[in-house]
Each structure stands twice: as structure tokens, then as C-alpha cells.
mmCIF file of N, CA and C in Angstrom:
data_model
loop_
_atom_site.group_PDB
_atom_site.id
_atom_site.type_symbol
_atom_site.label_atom_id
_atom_site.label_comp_id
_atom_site.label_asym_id
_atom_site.label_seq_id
_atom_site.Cartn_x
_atom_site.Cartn_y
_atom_site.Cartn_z
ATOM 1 N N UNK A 1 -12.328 15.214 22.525
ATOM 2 C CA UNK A 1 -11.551 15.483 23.732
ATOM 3 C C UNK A 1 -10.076 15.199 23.484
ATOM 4 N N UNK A 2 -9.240 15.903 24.285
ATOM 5 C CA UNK A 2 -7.982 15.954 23.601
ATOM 6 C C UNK A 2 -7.600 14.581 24.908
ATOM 7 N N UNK A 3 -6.298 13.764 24.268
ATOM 8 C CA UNK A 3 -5.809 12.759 25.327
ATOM 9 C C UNK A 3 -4.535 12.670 25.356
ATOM 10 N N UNK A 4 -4.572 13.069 27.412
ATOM 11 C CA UNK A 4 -3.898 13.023 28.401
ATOM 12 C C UNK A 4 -2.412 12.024 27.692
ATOM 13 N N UNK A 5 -1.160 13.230 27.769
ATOM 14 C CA UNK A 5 0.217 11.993 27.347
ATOM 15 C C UNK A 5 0.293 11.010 27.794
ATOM 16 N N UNK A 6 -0.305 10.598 28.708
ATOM 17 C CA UNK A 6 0.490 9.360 29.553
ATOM 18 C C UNK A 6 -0.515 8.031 28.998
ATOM 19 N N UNK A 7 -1.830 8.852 28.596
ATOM 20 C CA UNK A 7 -3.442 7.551 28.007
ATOM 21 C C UNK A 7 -2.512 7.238 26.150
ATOM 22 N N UNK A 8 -1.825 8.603 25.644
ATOM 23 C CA UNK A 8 -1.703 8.288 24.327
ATOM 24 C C UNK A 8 -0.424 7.542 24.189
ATOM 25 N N UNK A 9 0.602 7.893 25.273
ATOM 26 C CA UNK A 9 1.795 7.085 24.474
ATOM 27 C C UNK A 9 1.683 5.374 25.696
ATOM 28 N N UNK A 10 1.052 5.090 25.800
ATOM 29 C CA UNK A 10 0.888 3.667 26.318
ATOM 30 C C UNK A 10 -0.114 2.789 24.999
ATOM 31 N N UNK A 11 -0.846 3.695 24.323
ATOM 32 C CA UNK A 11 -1.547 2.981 23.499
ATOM 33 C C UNK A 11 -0.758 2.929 21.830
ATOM 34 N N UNK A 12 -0.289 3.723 21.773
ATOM 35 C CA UNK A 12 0.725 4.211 20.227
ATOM 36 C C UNK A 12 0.767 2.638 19.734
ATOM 37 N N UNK A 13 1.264 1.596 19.082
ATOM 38 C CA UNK A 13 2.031 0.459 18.727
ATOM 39 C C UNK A 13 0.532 -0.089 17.114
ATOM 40 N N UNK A 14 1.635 -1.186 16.790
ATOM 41 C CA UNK A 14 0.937 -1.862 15.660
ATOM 42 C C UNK A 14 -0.046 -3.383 16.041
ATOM 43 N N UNK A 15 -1.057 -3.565 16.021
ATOM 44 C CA UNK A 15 -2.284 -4.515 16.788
ATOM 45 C C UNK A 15 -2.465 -5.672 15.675
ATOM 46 N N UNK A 16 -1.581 -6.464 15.854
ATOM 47 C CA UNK A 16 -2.726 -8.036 15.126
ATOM 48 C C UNK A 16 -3.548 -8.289 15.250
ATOM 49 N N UNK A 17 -4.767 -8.315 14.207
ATOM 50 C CA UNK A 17 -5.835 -9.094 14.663
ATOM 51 C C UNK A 17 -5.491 -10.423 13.569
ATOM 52 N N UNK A 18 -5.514 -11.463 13.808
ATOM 53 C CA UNK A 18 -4.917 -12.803 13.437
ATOM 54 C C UNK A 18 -5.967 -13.108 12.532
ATOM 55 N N UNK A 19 -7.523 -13.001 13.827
ATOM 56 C CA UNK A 19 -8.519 -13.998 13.050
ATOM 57 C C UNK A 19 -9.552 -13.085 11.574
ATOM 58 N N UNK A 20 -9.232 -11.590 11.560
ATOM 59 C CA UNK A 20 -9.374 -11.363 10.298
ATOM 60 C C UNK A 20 -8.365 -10.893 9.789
ATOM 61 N N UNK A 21 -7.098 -11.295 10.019
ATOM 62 C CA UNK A 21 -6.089 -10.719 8.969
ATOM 63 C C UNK A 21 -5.682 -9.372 9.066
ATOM 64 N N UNK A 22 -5.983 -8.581 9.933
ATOM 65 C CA UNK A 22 -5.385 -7.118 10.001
ATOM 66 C C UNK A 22 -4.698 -6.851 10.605
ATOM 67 N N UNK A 23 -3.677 -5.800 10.659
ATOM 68 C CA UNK A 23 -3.087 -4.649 11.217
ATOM 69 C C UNK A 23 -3.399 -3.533 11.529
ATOM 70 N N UNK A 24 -3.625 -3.202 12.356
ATOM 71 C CA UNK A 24 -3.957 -1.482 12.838
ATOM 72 C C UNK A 24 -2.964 -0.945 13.376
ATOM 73 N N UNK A 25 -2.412 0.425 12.915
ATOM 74 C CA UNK A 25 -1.547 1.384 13.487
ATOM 75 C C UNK A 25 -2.231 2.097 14.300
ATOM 76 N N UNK A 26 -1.995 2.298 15.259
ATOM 77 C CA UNK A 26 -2.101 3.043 16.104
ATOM 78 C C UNK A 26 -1.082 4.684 16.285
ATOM 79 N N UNK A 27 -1.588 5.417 15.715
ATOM 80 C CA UNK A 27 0.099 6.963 15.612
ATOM 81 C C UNK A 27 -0.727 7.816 16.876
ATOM 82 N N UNK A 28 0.208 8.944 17.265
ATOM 83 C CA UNK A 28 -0.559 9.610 18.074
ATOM 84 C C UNK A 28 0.091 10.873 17.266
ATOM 85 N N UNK A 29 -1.423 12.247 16.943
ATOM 86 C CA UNK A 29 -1.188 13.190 16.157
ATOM 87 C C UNK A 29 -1.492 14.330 17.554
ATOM 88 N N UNK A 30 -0.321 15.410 18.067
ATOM 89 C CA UNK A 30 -1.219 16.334 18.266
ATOM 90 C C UNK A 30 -1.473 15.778 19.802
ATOM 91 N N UNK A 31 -2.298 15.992 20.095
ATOM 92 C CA UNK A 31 -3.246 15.623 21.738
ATOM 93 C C UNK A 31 -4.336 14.380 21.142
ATOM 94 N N UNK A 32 -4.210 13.875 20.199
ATOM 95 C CA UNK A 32 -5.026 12.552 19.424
ATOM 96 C C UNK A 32 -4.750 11.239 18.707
ATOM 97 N N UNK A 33 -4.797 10.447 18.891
ATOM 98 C CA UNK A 33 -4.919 9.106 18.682
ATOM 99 C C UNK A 33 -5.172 8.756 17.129
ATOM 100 N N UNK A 34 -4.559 8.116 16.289
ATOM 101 C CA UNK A 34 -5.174 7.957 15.207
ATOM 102 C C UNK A 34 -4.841 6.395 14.435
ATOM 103 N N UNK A 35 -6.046 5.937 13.802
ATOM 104 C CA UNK A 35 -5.477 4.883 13.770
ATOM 105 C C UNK A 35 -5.460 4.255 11.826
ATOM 106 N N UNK A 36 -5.170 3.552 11.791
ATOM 107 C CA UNK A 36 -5.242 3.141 10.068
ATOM 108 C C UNK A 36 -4.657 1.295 9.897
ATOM 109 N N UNK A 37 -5.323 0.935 9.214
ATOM 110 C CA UNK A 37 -5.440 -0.788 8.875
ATOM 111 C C UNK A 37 -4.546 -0.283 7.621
ATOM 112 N N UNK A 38 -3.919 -1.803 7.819
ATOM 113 C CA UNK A 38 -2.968 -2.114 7.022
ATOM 114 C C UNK A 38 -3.564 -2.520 5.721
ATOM 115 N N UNK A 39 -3.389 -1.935 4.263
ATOM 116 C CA UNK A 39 -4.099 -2.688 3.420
ATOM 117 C C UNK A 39 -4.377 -1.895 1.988
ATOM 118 N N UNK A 40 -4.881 -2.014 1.211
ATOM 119 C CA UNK A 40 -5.644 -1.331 0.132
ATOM 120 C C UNK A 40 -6.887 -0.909 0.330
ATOM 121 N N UNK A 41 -6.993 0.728 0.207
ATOM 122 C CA UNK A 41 -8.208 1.089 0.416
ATOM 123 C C UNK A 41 -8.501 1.310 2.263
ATOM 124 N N UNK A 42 -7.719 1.105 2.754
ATOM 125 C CA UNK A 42 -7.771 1.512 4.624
ATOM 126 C C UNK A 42 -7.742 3.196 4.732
ATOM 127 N N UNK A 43 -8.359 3.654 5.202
ATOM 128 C CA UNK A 43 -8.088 5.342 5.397
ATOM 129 C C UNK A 43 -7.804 5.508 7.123
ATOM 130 N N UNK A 44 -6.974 6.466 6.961
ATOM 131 C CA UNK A 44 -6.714 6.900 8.616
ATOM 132 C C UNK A 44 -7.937 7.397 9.654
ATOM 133 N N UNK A 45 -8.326 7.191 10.760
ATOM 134 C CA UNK A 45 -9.295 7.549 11.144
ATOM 135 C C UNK A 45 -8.864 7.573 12.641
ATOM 136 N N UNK A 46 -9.500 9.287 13.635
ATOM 137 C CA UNK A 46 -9.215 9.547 14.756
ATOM 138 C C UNK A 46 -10.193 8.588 15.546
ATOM 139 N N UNK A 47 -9.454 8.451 16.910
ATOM 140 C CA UNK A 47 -9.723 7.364 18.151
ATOM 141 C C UNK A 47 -10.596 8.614 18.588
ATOM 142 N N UNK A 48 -11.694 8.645 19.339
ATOM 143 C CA UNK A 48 -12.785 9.314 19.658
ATOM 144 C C UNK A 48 -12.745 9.095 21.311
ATOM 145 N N UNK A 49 -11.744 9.953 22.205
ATOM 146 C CA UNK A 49 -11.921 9.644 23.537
ATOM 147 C C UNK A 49 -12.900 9.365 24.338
ATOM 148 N N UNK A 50 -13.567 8.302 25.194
ATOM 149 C CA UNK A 50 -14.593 7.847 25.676
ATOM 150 C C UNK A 50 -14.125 7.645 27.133
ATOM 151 N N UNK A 51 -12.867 8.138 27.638
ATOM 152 C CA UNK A 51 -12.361 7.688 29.127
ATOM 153 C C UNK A 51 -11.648 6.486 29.291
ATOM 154 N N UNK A 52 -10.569 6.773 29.843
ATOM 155 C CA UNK A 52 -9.455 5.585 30.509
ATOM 156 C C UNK A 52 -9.127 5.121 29.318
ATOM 157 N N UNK A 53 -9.681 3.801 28.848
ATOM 158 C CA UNK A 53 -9.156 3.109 27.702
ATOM 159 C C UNK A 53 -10.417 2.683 27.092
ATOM 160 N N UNK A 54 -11.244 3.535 26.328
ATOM 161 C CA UNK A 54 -12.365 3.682 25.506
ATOM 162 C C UNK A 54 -12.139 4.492 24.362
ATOM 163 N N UNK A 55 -12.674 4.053 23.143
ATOM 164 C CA UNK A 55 -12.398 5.063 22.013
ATOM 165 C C UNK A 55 -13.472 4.329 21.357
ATOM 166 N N UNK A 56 -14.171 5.557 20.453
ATOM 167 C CA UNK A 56 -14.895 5.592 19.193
ATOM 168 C C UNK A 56 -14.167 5.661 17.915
ATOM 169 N N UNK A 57 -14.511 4.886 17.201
ATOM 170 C CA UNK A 57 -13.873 5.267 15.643
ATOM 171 C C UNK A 57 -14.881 6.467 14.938
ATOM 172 N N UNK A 58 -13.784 7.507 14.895
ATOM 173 C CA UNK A 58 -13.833 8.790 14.227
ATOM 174 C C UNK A 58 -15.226 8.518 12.920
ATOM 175 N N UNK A 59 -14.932 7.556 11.995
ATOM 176 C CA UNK A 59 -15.455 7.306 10.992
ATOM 177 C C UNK A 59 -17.038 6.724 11.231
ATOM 178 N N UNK A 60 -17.142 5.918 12.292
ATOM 179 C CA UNK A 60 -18.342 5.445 12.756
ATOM 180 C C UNK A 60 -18.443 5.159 14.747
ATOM 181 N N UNK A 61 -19.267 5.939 15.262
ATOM 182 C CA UNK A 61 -19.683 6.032 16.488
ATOM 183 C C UNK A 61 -19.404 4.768 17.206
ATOM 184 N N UNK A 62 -20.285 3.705 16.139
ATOM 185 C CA UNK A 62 -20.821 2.091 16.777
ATOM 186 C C UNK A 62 -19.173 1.679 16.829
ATOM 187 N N UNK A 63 -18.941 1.826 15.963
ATOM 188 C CA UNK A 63 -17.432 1.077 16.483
ATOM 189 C C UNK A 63 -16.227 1.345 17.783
ATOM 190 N N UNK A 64 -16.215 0.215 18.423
ATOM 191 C CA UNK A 64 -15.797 1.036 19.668
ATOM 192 C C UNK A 64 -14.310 0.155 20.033
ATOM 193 N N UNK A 65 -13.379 0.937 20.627
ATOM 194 C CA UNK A 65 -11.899 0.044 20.256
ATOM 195 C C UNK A 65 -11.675 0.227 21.746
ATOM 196 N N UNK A 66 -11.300 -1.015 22.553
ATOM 197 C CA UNK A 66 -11.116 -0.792 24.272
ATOM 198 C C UNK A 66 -9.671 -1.410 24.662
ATOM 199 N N UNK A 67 -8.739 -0.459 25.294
ATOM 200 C CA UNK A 67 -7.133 -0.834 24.823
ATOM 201 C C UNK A 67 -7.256 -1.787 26.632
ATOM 202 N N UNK A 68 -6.387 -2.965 26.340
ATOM 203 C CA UNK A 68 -6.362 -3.379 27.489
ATOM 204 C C UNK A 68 -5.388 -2.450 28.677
ATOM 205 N N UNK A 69 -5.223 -2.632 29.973
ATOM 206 C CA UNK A 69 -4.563 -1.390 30.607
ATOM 207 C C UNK A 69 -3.156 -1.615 30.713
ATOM 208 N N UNK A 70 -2.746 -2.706 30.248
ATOM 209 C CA UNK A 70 -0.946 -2.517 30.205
ATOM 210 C C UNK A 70 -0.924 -2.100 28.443
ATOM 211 N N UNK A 71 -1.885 -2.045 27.438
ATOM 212 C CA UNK A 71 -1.420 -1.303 26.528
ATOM 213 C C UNK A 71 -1.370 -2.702 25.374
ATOM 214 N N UNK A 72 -0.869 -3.873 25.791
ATOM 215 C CA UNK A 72 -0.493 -5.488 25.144
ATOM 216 C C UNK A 72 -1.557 -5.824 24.265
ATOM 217 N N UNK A 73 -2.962 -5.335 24.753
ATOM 218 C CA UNK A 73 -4.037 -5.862 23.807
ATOM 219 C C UNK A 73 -5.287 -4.772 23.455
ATOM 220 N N UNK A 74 -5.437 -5.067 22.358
ATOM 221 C CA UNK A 74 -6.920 -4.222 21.767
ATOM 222 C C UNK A 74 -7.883 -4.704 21.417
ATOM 223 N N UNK A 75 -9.325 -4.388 21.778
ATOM 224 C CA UNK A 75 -10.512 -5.141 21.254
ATOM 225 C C UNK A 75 -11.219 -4.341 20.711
ATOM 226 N N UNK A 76 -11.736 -5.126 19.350
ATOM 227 C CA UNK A 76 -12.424 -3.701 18.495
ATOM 228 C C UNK A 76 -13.947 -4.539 18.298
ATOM 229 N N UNK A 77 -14.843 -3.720 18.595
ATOM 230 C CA UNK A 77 -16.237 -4.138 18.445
ATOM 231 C C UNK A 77 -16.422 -3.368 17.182
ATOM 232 N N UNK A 78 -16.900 -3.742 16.364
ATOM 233 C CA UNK A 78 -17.330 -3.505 14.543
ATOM 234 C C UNK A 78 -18.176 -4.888 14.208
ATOM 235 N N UNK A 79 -19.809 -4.012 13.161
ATOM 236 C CA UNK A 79 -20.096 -4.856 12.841
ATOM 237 C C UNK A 79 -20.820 -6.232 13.579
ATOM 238 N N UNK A 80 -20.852 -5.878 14.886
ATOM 239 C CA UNK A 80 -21.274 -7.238 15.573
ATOM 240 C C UNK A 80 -20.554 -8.123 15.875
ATOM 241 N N UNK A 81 -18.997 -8.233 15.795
ATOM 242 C CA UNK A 81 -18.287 -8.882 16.028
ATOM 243 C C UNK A 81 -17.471 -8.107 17.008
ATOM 244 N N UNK A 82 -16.376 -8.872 17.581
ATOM 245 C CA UNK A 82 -15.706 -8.823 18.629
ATOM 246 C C UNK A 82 -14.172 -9.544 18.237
ATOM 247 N N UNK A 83 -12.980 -8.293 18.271
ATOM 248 C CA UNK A 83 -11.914 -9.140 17.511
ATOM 249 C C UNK A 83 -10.956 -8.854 18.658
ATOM 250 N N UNK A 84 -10.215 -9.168 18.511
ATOM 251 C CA UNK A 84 -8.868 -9.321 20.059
ATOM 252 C C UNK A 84 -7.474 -9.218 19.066
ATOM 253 N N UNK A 85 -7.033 -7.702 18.653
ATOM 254 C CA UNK A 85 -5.692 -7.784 18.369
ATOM 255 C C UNK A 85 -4.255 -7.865 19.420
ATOM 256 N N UNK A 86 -3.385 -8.243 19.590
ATOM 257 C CA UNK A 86 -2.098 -7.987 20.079
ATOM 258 C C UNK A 86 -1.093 -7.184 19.823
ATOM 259 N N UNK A 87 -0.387 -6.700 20.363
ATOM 260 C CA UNK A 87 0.486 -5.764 20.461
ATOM 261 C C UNK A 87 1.403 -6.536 19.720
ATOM 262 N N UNK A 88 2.316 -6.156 18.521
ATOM 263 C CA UNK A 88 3.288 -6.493 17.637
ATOM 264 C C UNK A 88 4.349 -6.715 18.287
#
């Protein structure tokens, strides 16, 4: 599903996650969301619209990334865990 300007450029920015060490970019390509970890070996992968502030990772279904609604925070479910990045 293609996403609405106003859902993609509130989410665009770079996400700390502290407690495993990453970065996620967040770019917006097009009418789509895309995102890529900071690192060796990270590949770019599209946000999978799910409504409001829901996304699938392109690369795997189960993984599901939920942007908080001022845009400040991201939570990415992967793996069975539950990580809480911040807005840079």
C-alpha cells in the first residue's frame, strides 16, 4: 500500500536503539517508507503499511515496527523481543 505524505514525512528520521546498539534510517522512497540499520552487512528493506502507525518489515512479515504518534519513538518487535528506539 502506498503511504499517505503526511503518515511518511512524520516518520522519515534516524532511531536509537541503545539496548542493542543500532541505528535505523528511516528514508522515504516514492509513496514508501524504507528503512536500513546502521552497520556491516545491514540491507535496506521497505516498511510494509499496516495502518496509522503499523509497518511490516519488507524482508520478514513477523517483524513488526509501530512509530509512536508524535513520530519521537519506534518499537520494533523482532525475534521475540521488544526494542524502544528514539528519535536522534
Amino acid at each position: 500500500l502506498p503511504v499517505p505524505g503526511p503518515v511518511r514525512s512524520k516518520f522519515v528520521g534516524d532511531f536509537v536503539f541503545a539496548d542493542i546498539g543500532l541505528t535505523l534510517h528511516i528514508t522515504e522512497t516514492g509513496e514508501k517508507l524504507r528503512g536500513k540499520g546502521e552497520g556491516e552487512g545491514q540491507q535496506a528493506f521497505d516498511l510494509l503499511w499496516q495502518g496509522e502507525a503499523s509497518f511490516r518489515a519488507g524482508f520478514d512479515h513477523d517483524v513488526k515496527l509501530e512509530f509512536a504518534a508524535d513520530g519521537k519513538q519506534l518499537t520494533l518487535h523482532q525475534g521475540g523481543g521488544v526494542f524502544v528506539g528514539q528519535r536522534k
